[in-house]
CSV table of C-alpha atoms in Angstrom, one decimal:
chain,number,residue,atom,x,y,z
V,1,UNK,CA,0.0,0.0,0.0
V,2,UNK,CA,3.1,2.5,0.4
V,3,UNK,CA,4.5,1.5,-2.6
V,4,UNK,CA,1.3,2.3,-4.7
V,5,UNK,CA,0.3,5.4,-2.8
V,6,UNK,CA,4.1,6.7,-3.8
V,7,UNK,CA,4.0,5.6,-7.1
V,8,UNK,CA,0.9,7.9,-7.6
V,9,UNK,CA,3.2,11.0,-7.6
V,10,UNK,CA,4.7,10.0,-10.9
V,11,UNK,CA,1.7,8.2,-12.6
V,12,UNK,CA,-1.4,10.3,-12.2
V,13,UNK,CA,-5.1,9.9,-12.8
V,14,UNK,CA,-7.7,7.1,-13.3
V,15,UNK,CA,-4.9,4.8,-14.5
V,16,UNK,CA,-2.8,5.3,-11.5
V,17,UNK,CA,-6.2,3.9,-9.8
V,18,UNK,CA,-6.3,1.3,-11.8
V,19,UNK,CA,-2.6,0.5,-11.1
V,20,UNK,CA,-3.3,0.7,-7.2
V,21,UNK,CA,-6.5,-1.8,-7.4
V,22,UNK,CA,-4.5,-4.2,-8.9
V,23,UNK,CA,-1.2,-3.7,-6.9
V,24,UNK,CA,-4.1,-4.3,-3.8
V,25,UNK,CA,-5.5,-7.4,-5.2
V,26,UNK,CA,-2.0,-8.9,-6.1
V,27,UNK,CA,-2.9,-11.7,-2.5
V,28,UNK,CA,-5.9,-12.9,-4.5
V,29,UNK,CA,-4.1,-13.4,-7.6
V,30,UNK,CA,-1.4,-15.3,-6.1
V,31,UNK,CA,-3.8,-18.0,-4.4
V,32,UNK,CA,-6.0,-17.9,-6.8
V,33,UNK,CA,-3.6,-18.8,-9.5
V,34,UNK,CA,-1.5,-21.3,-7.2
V,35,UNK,CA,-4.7,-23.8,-7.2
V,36,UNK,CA,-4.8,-23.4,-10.4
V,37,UNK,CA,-1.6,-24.4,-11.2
V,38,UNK,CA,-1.7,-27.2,-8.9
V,39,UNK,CA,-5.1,-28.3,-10.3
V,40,UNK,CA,-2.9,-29.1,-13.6
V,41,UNK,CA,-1.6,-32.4,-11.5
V,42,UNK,CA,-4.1,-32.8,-8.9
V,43,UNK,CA,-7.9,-32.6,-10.9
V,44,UNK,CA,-9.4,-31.9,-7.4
V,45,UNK,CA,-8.0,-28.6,-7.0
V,46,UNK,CA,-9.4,-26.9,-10.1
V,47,UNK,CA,-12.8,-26.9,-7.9
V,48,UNK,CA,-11.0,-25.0,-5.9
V,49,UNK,CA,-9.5,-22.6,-8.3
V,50,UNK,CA,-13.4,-21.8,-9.5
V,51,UNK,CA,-14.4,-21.2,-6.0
V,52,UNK,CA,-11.6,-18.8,-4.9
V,53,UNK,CA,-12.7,-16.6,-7.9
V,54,UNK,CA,-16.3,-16.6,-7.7
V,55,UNK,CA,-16.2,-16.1,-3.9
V,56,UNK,CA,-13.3,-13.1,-4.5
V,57,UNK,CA,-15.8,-11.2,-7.1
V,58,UNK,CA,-19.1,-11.6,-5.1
V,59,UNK,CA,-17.7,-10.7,-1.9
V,60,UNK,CA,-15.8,-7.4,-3.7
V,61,UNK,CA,-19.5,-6.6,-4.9
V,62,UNK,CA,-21.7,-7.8,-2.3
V,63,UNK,CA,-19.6,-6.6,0.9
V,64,UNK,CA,-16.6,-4.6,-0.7
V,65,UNK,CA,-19.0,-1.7,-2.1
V,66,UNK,CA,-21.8,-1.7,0.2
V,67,UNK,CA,-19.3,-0.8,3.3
V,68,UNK,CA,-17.7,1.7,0.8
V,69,UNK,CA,-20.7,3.4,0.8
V,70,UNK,CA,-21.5,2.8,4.7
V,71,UNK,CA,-18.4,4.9,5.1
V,72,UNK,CA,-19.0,7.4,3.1
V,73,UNK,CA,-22.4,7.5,4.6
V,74,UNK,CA,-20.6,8.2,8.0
V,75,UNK,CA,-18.3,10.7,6.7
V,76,UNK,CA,-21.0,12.6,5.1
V,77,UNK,CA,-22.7,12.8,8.3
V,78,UNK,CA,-19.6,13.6,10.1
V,79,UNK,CA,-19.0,16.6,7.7
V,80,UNK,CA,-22.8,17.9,7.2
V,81,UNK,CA,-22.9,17.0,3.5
V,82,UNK,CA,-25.3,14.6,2.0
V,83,UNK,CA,-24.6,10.9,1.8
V,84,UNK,CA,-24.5,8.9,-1.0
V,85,UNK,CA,-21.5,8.2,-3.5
V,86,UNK,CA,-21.3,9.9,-6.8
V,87,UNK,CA,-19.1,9.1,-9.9
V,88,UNK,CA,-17.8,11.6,-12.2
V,89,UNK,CA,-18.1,11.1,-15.6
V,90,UNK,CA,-14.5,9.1,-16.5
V,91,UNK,CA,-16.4,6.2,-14.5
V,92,UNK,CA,-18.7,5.0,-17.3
V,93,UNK,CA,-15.4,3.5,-18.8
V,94,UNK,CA,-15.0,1.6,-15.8
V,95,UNK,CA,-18.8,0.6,-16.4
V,96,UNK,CA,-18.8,-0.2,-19.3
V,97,UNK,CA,-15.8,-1.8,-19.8
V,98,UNK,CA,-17.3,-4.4,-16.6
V,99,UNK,CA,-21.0,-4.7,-18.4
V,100,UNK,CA,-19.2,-6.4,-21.6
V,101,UNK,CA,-17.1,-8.5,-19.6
V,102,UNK,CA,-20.3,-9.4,-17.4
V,103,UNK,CA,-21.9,-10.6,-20.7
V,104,UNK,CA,-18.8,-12.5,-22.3
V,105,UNK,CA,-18.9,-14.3,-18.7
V,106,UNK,CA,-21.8,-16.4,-19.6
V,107,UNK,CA,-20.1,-18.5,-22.6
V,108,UNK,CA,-18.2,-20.2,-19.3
V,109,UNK,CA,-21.2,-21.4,-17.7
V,110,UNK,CA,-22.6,-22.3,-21.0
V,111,UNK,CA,-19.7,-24.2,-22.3
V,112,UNK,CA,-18.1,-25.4,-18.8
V,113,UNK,CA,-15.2,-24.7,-19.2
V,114,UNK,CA,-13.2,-21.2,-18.8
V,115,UNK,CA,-11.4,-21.8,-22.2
V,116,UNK,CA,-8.4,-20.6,-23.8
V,117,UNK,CA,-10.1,-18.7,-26.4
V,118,UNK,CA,-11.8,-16.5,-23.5
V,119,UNK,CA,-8.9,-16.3,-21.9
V,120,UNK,CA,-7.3,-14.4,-25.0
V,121,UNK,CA,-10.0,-12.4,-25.2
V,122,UNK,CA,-10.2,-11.5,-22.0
V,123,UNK,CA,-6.5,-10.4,-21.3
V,124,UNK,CA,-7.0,-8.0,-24.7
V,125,UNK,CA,-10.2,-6.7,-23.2
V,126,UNK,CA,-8.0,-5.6,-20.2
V,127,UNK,CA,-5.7,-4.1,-22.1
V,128,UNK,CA,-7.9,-2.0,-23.9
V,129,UNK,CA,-9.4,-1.0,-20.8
V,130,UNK,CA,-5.9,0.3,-19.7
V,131,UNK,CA,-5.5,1.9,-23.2
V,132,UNK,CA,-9.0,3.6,-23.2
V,133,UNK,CA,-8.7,5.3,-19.4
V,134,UNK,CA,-4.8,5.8,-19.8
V,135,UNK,CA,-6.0,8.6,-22.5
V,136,UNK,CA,-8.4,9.8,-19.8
V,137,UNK,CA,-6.9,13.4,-18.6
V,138,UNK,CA,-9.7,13.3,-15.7
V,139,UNK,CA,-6.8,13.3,-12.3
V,140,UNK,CA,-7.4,11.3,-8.9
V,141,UNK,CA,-4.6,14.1,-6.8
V,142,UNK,CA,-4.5,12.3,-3.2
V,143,UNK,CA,-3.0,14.2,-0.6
V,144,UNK,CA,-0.1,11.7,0.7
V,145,UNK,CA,0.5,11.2,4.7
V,146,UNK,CA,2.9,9.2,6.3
V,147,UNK,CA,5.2,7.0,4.7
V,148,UNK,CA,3.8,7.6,1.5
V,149,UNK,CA,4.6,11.2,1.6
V,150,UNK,CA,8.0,11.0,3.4
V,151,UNK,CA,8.9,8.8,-0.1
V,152,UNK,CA,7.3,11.1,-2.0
V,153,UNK,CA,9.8,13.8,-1.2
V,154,UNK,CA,12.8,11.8,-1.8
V,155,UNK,CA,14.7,13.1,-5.1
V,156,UNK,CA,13.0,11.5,-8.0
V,157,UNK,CA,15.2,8.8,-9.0
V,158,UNK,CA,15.9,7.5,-5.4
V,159,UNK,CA,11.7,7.5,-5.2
V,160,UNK,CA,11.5,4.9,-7.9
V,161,UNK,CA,14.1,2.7,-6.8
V,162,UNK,CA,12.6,3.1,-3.6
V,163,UNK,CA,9.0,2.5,-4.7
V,164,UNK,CA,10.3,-0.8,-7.0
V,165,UNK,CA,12.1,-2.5,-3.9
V,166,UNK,CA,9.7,-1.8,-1.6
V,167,UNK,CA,6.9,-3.4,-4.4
V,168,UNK,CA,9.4,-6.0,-4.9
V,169,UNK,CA,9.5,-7.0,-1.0
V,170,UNK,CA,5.6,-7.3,-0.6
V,171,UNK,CA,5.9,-9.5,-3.5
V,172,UNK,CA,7.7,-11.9,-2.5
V,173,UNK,CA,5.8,-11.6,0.7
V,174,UNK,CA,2.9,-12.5,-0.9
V,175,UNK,CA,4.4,-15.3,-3.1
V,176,UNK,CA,6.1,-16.8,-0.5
V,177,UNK,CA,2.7,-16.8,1.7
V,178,UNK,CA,0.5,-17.8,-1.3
V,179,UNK,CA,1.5,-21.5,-1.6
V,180,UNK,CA,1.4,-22.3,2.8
V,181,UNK,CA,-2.3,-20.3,3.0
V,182,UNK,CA,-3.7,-22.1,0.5
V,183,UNK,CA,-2.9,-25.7,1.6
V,184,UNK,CA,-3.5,-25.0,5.2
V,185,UNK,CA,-7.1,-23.6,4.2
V,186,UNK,CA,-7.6,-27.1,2.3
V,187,UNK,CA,-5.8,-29.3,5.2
V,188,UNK,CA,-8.0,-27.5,8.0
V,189,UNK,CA,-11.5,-28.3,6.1
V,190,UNK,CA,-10.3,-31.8,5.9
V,191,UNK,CA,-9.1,-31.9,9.9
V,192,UNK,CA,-12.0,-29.6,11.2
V,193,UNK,CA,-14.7,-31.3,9.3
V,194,UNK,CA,-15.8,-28.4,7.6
V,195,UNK,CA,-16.5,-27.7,3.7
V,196,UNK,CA,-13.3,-27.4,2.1
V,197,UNK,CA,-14.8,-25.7,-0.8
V,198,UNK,CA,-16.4,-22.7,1.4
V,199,UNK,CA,-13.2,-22.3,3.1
V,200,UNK,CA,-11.6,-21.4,0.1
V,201,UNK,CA,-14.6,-20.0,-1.7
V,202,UNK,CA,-15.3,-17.6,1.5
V,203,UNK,CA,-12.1,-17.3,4.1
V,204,UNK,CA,-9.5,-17.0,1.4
V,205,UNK,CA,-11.1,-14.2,-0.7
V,206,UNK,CA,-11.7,-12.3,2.9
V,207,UNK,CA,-8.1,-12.4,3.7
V,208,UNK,CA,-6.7,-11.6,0.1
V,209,UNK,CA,-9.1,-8.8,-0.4
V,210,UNK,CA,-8.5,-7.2,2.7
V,211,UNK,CA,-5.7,-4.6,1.3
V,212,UNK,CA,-8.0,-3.3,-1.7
V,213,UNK,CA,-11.2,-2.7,1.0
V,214,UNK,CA,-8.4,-1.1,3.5
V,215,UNK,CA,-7.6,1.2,0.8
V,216,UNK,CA,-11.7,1.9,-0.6
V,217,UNK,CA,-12.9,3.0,3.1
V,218,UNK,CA,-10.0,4.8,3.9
V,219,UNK,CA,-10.9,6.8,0.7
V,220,UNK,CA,-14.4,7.1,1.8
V,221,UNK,CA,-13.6,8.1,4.8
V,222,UNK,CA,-11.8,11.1,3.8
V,223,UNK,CA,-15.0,12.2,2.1
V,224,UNK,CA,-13.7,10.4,-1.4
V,225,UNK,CA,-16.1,7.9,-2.3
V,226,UNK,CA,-15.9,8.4,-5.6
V,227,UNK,CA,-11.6,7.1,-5.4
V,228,UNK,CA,-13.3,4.5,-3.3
V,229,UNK,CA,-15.9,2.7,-5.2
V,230,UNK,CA,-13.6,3.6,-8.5
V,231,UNK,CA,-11.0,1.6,-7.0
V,232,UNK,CA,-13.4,-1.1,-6.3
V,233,UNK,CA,-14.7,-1.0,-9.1
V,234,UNK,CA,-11.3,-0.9,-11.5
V,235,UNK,CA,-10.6,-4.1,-8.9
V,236,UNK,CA,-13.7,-5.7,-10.4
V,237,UNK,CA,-12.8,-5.5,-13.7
V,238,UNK,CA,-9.2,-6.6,-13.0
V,239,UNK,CA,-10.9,-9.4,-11.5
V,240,UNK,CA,-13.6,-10.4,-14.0
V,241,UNK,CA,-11.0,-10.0,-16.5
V,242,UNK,CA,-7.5,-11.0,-16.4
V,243,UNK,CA,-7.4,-13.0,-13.3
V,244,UNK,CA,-10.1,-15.5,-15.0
V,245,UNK,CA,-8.0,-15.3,-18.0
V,246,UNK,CA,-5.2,-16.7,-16.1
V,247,UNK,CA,-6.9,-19.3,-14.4
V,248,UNK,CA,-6.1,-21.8,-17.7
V,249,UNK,CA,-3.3,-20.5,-18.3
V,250,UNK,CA,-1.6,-21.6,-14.8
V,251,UNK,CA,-3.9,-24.9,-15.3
V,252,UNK,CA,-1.7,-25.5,-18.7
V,253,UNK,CA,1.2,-24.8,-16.9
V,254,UNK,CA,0.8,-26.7,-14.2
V,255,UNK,CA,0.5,-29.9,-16.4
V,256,UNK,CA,-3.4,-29.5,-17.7
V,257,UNK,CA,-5.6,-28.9,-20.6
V,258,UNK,CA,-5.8,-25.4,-21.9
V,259,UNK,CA,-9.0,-25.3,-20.5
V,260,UNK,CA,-9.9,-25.4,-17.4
V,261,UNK,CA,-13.1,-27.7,-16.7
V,262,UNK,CA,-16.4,-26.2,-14.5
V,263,UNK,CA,-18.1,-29.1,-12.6
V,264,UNK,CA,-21.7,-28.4,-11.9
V,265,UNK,CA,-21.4,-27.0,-8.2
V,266,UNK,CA,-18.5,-24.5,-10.6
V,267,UNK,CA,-20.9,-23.9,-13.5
V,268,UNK,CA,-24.1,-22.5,-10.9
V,269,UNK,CA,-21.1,-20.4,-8.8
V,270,UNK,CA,-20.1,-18.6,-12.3
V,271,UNK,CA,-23.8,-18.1,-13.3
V,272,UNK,CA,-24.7,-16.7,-9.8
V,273,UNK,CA,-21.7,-14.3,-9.9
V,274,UNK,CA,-22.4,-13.1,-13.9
V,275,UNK,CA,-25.6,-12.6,-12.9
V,276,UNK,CA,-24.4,-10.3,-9.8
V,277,UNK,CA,-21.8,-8.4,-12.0
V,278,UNK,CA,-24.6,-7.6,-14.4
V,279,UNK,CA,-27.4,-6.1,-11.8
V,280,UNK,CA,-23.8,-4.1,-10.8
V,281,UNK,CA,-23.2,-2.4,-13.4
V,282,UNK,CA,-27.0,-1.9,-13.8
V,283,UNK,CA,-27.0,-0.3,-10.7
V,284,UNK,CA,-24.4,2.2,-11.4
V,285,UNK,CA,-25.3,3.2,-14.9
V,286,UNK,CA,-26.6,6.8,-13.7
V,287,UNK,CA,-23.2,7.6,-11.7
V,288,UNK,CA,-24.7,7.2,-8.1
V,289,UNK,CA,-24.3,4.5,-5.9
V,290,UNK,CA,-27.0,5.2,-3.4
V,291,UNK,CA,-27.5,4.0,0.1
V,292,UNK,CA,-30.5,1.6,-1.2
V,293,UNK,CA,-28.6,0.3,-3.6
V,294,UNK,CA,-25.9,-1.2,-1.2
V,295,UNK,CA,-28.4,-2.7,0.9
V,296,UNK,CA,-29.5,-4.2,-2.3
V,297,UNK,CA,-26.4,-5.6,-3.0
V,298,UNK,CA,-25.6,-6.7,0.5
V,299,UNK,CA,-28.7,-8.3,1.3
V,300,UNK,CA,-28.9,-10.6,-2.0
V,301,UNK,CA,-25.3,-11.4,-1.1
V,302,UNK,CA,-26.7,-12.2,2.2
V,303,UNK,CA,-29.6,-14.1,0.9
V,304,UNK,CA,-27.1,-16.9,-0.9
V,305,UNK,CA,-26.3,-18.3,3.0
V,306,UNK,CA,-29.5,-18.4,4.0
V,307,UNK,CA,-31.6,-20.3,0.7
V,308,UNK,CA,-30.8,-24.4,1.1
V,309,UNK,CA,-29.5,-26.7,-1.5
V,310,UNK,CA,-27.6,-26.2,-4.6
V,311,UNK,CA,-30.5,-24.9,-7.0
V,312,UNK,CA,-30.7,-22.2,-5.0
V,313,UNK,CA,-27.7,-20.3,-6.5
V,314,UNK,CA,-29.1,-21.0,-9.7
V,315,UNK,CA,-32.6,-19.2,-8.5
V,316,UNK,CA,-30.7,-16.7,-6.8
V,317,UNK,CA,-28.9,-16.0,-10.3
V,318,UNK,CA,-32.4,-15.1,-11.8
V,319,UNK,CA,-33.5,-12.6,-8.9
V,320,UNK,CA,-30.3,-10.9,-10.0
V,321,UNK,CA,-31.1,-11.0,-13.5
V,322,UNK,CA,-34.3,-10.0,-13.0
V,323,UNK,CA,-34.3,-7.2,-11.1
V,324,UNK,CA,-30.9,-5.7,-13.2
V,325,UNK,CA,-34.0,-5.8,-16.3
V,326,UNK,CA,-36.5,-3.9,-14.2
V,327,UNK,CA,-34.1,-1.4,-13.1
V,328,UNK,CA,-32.7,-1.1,-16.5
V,329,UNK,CA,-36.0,0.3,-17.9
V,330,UNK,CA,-35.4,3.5,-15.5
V,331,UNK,CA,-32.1,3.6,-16.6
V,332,UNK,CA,-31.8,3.0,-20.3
V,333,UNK,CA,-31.5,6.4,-21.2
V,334,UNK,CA,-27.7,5.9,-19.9
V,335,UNK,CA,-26.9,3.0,-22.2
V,336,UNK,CA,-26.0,5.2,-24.9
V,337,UNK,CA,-22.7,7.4,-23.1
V,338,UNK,CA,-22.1,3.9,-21.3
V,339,UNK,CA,-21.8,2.1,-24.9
V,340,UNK,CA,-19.9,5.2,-26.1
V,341,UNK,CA,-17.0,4.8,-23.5
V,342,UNK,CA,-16.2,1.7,-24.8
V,343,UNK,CA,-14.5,3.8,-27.8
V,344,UNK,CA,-15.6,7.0,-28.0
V,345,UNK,CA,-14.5,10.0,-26.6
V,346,UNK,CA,-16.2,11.1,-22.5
V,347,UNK,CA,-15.7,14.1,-20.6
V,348,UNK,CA,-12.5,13.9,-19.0
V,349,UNK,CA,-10.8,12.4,-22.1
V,350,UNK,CA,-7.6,14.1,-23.3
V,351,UNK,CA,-8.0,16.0,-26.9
């Protein structure tokens, strides 16, 4: 978290936001992509690997954004001003960038299997999204305290040697820790009698998104929600995007097909969490992430724990669905500067 925050004094802007979510979700990566890779000699794991990233991306939407906004909610209270989170204009390429993503995700479900082919096109359709708010001149200037500003001061070449060893350090960190968590999370289920597959669809996602929520409140907190449910939301499409697309990659590196296979428990679990992703961006397609609209979030997230059996996720999938159609009849005005974000020019883009 130093080591972004400093690196934000020579790379400004909505890309330097995007740069931070992913330097913050780095943990869930690196467990994410170590079952993976171990799924390529041990079958069992690629379970596993499926639940780790559909647990990650529901509990970013469902918890991650709703206490977001609970803080800004707090902080606008604390200040006099009126609660609620609004995003400025340069957020409909986050948007809309996520909505297309949200749609390609169904082929997986459909197909079971998260193929190669989506893979590829999933890694270009991050790198377009870089491309496309990279040419945003729209700035995100945070006022740096502590460590981050004492680096910031430093002369500017000893600042990025600085910034790269200390990114460097919490890498290994994280590399070194990825491998131990994950087995022990597996080994406990089997010792404890619990479900395996909850521990490391629910408890590993909470610990590894723990530096990206850190950073979101702390924004909302200082009367910021817009830096905090953009970096949230730049996490998401991170998330939805290249770290599914290297889930078969590891899988083929790791001695496995070039696809990695959904069993049926995996195939619900990816529908459910589409369908989430979709009623998300519906959600935020006027800008404003109100406080109804996080308890909407957080109670159908809440709602999966309490419905029994399997089939439930698969109903739950069509509430989600459902209600992102109703609402988008209030909204469908905003389809049209959404769609145009994809590759036209927004306010806030450089000329």
């Amino acid at each position: 978290m130093w080591a972004a925050e400093t690196a934000r004094a020579d790379i400004a802007g909505p890309l330097a936001l995007a740069l931070l979510a992913f330097i913050a979700v780095l943990p869930e990566y690196a467990v994410d992509l170590w079952f993976a890779y171990t799924a390529g000699s041990r079958p069992e794991y690629a379970a596993y690997a499926a639940a780790n990233m559909t647990g990650a991306n529901r509990l970013l939407v469902g918890v991650g954004w709703p206490l977001v906004a609970l803080a800004a909610y707090f902080a606008a209270r604390r200040a006099g001003v009126r609660p609620g989170v609004v995003l400025r204009e340069h957020r409909r390429i986050d948007v809309a960038f996520l909505g297309a993503a949200a749609l390609l995700a169904f082929v997986m479900p459909l197909t079971r299997e998260i193929s190669w082919a989506v893979a590829v096109v999933l890694i270009a359709w991050y790198a377009y999204y870089l491309f496309r708010i990279g040419r945003c001149s729209e700035t995100d200037e945070e006022e740096l305290i502590g460590v981050p500003a004492r680096l910031a001061q430093l002369p500017t070449r000893r600042r990025r040697m600085t910034t790269v060893l200390v990114f460097a350090a919490a890498a290994a960190v994280v590399l070194a820790c990825a491998e131990p968590f994950a087995t022990s999370l597996v080994d406990a289920g089997a010792s404890l009698g619990i479900d395996r597959f909850l521990l490391v669809q629910w408890l590993a996602p909470l610990a590894s998104e723990a530096p990206e929520l850190i950073v979101a409140v702390v924004f909302a907190w200082r009367l910021r929600g817009d830096d905090g449910l953009g970096a949230l939301l730049s996490s998401k499409v991170n998330q939805w995007t290249l770290l599914i697309a290297c889930l078969p990659l590891a899988y083929a590196a790791g001695g496995g097909s070039w696809s990695l296979p959904l069993v049926e428990r995996q195939v619900d679990e990816v529908m459910l969490t589409a369908a989430q992703t979709v009623l998300a961006v519906v959600l935020l397609l006027d800008l404003r992430f109100l406080p109804w609209k996080a308890g909407l979030l957080f109670g159908l997230f809440v709602v999966q724990f309490v419905l029994p059996g399997e089939n439930a996720r698969l109903l739950l999938g069509y509430v989600y669905l459902t209600l992102a159609l109703a609402l988008l009849t209030r909204h469908w005005r905003e389809l049209a500067p959404t769609a145009r974000a994809l590759g036209g020019r927004i306010e806030g883009d450089q000329h």
